[in-house]
PDB file of C-alpha atoms in Angstrom:
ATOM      1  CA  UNK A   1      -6.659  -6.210  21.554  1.00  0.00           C
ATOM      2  CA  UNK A   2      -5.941  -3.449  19.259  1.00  0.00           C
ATOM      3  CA  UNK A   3      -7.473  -0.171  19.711  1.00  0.00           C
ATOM      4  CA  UNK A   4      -8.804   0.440  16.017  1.00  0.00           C
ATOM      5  CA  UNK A   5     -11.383   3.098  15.118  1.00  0.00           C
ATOM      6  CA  UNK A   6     -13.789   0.976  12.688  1.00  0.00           C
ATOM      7  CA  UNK A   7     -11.877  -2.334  13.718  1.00  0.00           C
ATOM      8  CA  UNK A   8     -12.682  -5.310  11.556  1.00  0.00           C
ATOM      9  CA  UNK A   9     -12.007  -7.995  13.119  1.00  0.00           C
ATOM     10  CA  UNK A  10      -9.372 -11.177  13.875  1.00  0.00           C
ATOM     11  CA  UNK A  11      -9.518 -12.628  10.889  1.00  0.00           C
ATOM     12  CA  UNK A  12     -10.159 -11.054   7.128  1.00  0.00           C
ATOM     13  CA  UNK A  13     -12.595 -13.818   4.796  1.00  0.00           C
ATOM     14  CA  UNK A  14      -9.273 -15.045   3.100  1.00  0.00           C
ATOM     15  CA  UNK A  15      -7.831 -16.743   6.244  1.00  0.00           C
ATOM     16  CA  UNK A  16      -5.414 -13.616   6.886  1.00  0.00           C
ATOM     17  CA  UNK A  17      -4.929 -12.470  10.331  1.00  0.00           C
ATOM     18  CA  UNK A  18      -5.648  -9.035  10.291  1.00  0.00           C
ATOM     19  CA  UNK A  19      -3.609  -6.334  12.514  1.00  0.00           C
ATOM     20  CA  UNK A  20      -5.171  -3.046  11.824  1.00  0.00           C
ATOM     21  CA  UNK A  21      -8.115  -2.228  10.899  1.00  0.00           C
ATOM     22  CA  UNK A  22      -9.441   0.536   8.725  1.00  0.00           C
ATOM     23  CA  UNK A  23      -9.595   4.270   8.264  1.00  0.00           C
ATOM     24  CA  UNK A  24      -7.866   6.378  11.604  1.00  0.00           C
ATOM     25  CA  UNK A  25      -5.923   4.825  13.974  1.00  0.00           C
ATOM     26  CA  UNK A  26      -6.984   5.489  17.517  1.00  0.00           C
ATOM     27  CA  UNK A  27      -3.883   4.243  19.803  1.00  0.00           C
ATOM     28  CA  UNK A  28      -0.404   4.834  19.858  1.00  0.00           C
ATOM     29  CA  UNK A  29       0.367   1.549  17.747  1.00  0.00           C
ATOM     30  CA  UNK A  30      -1.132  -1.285  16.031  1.00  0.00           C
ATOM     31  CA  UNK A  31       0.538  -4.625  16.106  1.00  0.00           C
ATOM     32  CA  UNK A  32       3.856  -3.793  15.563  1.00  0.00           C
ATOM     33  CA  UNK A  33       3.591  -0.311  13.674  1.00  0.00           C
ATOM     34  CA  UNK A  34       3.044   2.998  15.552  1.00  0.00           C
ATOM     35  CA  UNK A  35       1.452   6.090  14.169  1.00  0.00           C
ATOM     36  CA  UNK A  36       4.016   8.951  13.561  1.00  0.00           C
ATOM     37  CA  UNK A  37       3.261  11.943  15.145  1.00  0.00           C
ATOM     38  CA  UNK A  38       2.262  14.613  12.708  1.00  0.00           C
ATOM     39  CA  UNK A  39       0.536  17.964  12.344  1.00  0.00           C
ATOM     40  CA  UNK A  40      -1.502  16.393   9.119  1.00  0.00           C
ATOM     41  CA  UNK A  41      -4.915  15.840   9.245  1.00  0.00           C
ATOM     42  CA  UNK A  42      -4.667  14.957   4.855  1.00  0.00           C
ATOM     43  CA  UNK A  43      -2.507  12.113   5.775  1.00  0.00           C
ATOM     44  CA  UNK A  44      -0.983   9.461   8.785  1.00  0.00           C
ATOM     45  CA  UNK A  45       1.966   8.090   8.636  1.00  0.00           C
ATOM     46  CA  UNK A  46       2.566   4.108  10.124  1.00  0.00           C
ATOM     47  CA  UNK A  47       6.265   3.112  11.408  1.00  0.00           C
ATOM     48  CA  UNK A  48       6.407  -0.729  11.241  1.00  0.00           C
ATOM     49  CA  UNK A  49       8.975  -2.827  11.957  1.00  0.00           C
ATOM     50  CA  UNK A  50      12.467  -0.959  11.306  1.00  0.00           C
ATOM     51  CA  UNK A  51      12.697  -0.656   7.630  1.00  0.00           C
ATOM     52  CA  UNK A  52       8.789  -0.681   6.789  1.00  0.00           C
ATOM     53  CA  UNK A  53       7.451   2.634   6.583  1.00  0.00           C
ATOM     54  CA  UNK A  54       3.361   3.489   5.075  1.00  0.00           C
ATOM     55  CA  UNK A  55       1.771   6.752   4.398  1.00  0.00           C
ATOM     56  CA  UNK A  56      -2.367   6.634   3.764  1.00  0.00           C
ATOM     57  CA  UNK A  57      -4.276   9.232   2.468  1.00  0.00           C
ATOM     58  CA  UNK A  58      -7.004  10.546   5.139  1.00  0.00           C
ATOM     59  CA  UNK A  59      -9.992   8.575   4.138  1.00  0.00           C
ATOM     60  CA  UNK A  60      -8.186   5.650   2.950  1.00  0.00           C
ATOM     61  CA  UNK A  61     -10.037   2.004   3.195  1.00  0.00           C
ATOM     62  CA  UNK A  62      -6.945  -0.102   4.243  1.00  0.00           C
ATOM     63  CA  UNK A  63      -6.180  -3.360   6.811  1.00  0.00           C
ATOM     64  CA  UNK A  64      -2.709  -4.230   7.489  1.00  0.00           C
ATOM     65  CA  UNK A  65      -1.860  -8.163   7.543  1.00  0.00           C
ATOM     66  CA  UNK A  66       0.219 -10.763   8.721  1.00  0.00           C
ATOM     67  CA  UNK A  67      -0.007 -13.457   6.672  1.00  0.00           C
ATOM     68  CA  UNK A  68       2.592 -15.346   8.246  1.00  0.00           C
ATOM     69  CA  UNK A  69       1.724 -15.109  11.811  1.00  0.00           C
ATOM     70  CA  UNK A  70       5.214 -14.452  12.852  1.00  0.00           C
ATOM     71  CA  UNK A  71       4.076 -10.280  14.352  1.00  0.00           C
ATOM     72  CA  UNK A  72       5.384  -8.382  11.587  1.00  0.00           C
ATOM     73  CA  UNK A  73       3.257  -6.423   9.080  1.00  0.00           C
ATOM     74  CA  UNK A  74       3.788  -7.933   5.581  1.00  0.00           C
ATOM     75  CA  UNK A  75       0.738  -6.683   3.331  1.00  0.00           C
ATOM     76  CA  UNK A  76      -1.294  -3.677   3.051  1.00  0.00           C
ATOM     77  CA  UNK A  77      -5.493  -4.804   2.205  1.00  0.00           C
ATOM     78  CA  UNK A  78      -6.350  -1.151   0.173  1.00  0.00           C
ATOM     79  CA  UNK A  79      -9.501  -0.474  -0.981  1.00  0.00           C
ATOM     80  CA  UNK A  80      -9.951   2.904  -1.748  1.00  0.00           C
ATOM     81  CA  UNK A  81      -7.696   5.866  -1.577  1.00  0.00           C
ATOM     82  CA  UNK A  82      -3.854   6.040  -1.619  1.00  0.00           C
ATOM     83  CA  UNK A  83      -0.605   4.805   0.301  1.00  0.00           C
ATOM     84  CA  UNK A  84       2.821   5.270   0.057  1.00  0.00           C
ATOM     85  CA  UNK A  85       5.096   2.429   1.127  1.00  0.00           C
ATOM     86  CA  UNK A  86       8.635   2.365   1.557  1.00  0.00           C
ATOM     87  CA  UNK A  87      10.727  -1.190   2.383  1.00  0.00           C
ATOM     88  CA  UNK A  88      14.181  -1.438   2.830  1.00  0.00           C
ATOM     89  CA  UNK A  89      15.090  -5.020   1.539  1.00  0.00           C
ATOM     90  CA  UNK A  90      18.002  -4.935   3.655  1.00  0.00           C
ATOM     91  CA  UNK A  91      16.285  -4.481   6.989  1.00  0.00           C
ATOM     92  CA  UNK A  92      12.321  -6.435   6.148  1.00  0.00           C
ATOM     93  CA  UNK A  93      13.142 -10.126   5.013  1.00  0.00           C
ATOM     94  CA  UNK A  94      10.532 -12.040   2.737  1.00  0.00           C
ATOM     95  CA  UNK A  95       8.833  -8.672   1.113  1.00  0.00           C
ATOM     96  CA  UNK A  96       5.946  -6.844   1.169  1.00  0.00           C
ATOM     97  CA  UNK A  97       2.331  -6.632  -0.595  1.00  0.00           C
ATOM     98  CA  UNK A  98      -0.052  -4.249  -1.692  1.00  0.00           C
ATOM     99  CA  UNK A  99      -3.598  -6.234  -2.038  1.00  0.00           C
ATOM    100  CA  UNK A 100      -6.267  -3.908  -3.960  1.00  0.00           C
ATOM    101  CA  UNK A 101      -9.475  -5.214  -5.595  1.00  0.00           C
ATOM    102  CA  UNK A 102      -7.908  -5.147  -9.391  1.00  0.00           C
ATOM    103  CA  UNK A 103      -4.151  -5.740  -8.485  1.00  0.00           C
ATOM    104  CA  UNK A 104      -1.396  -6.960  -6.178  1.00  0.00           C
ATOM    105  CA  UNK A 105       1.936  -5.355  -6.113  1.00  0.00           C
ATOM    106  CA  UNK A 106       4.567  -6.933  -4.408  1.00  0.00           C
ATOM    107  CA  UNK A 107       8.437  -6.271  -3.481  1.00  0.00           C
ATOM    108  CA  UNK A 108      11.153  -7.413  -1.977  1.00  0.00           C
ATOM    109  CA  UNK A 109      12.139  -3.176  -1.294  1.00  0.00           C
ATOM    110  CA  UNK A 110      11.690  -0.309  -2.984  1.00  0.00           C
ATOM    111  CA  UNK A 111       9.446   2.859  -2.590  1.00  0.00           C
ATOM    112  CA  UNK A 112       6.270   2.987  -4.364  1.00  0.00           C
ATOM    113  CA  UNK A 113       2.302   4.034  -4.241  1.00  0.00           C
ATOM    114  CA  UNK A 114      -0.986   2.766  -5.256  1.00  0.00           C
ATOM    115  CA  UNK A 115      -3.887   4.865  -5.736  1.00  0.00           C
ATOM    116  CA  UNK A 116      -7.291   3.141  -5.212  1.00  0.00           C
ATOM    117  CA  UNK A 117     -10.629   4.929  -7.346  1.00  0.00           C
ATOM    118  CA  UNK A 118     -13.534   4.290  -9.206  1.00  0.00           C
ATOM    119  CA  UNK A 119     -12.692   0.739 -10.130  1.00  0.00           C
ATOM    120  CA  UNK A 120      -8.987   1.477 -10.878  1.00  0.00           C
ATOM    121  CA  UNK A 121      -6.041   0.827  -9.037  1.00  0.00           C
ATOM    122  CA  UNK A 122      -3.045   2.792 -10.339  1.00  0.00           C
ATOM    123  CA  UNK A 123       0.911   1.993  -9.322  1.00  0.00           C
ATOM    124  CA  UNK A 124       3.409   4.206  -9.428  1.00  0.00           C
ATOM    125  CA  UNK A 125       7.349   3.507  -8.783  1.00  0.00           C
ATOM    126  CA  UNK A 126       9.654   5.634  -7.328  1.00  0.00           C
ATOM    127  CA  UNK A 127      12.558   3.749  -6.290  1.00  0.00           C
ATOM    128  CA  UNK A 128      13.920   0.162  -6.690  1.00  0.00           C
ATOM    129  CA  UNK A 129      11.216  -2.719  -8.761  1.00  0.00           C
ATOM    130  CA  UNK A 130       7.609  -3.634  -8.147  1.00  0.00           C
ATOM    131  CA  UNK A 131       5.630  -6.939  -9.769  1.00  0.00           C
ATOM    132  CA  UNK A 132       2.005  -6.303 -10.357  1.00  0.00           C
ATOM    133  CA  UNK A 133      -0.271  -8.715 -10.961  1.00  0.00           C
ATOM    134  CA  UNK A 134      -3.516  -8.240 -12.261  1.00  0.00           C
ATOM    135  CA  UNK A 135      -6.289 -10.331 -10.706  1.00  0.00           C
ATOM    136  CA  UNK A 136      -8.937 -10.706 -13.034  1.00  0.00           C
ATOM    137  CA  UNK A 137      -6.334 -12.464 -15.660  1.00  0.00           C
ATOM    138  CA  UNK A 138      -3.348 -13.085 -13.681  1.00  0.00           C
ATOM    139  CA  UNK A 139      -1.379 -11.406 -16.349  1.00  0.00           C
ATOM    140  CA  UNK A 140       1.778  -9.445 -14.590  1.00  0.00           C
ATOM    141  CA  UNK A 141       3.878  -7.052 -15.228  1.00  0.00           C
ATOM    142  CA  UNK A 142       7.702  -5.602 -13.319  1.00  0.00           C
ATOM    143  CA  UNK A 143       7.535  -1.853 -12.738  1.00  0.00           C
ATOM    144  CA  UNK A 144      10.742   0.090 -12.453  1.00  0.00           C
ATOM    145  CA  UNK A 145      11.192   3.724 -11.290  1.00  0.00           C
ATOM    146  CA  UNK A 146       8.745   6.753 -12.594  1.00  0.00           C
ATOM    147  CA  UNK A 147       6.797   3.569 -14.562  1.00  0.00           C
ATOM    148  CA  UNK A 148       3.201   2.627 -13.652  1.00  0.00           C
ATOM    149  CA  UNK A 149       0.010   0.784 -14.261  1.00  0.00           C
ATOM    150  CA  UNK A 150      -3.875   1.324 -14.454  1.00  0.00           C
ATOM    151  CA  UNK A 151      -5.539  -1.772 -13.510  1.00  0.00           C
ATOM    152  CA  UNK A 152      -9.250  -2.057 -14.122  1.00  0.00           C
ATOM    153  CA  UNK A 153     -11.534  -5.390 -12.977  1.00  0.00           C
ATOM    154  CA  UNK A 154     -11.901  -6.124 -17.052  1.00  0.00           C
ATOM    155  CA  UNK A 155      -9.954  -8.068 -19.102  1.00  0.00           C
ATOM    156  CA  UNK A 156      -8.130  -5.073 -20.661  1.00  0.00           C
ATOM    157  CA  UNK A 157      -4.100  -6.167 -20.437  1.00  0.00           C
ATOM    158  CA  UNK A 158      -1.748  -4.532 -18.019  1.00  0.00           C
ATOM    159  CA  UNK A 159       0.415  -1.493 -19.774  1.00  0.00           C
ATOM    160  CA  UNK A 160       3.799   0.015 -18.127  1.00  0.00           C
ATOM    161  CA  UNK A 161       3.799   3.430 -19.042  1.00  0.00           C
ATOM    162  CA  UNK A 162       6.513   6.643 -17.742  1.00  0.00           C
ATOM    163  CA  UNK A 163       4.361   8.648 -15.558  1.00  0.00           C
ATOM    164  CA  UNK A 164       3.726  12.259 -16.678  1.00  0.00           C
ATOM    165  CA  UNK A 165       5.532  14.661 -13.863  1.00  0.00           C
ATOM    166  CA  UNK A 166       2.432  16.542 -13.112  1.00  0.00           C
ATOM    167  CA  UNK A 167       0.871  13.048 -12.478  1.00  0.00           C
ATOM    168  CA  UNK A 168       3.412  12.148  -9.751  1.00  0.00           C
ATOM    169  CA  UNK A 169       3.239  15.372  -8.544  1.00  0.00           C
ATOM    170  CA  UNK A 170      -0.401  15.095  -7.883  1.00  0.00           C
ATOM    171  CA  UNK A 171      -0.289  11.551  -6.246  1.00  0.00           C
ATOM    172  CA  UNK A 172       2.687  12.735  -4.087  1.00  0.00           C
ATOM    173  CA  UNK A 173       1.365  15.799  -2.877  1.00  0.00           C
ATOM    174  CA  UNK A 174      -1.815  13.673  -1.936  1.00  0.00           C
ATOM    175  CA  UNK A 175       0.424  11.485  -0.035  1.00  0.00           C
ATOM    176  CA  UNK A 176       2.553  14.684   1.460  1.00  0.00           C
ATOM    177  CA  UNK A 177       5.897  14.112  -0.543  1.00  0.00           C
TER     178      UNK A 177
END
């Protein structure tokens, strides 16, 4: 069993096997990621398989999944807060998701992070391509680097914009980049 603060259980109400439950992890790993040591309390960093790396914000409301069964980590579950995620396509076959209540982003690998608020989820790019789909319309988009989304629960369509510096700053300094 996995040693979870605020563990949420086997399964998650989709049918997704769920592998780590939310807010701070309390052991030295969690399925098959491990918590970085780190002198952060803002911030924890997860080590997944090699080539899957995730940074949450302290605070965050996140589960990891395997949707496959097959032991690996393949989607992040965010519901509030921010994460950083970082795939190398070379090294984590069959991609990776980022599941939030107004959007899914998805990749294959690339570096990007998704900031969950106030019934927005915002994605930002930072290396490599990321498809975001909206999930009230189903209407998505491709990001490419320093472009990003707001994504409300509305109808409102989804807009790639250039992120403003002081923007990404912000976000990254959250995230302790």
């Amino acid at each position: 069993m996995i040693q979870m603060s605020n563990f949420l259980g086997a399964a998650l109400t989709t049918g997704l096997l769920c592998l780590v439950g939310a807010g701070t992890a309390s052991a030295e790993s969690a399925g098959n990621c491990s918590l970085q040591p780190t002198v952060s309390t803002e911030r924890q960093t997860l080590n997944c398989q090699p080539g899957l790396s995730i940074t949450i914000e302290r605070g965050a409301h996140y589960r990891l999944v395997d949707r496959n069964h097959d032991g690996q980590v393949d989607a992040l579950v965010l519901s509030g807060k921010a994460a950083l995620v970082d795939v190398d396509s070379s090294r984590v076959k069959g991609g990776f998701e980022v599941v939030t209540p107004q959007a899914i982003a998805a990749v294959r690998g690339t570096r990007w992070a998704v900031d969950v608020k106030a019934g927005k989820t915002s994605v930002l790019v930072l290396r490599g391509r990321v498809a975001v789909n909206k999930v009230s319309t189903g209407q998505g988009v491709t990001l490419g680097q320093g472009q990003g989304i707001d994504a409300d629960k509305g109808r409102s369509p989804l807009r790639v914009i250039p992120w403003a510096p002081q923007r990404i700053s912000a976000l990254m300094t959250r995230l302790g980049q």
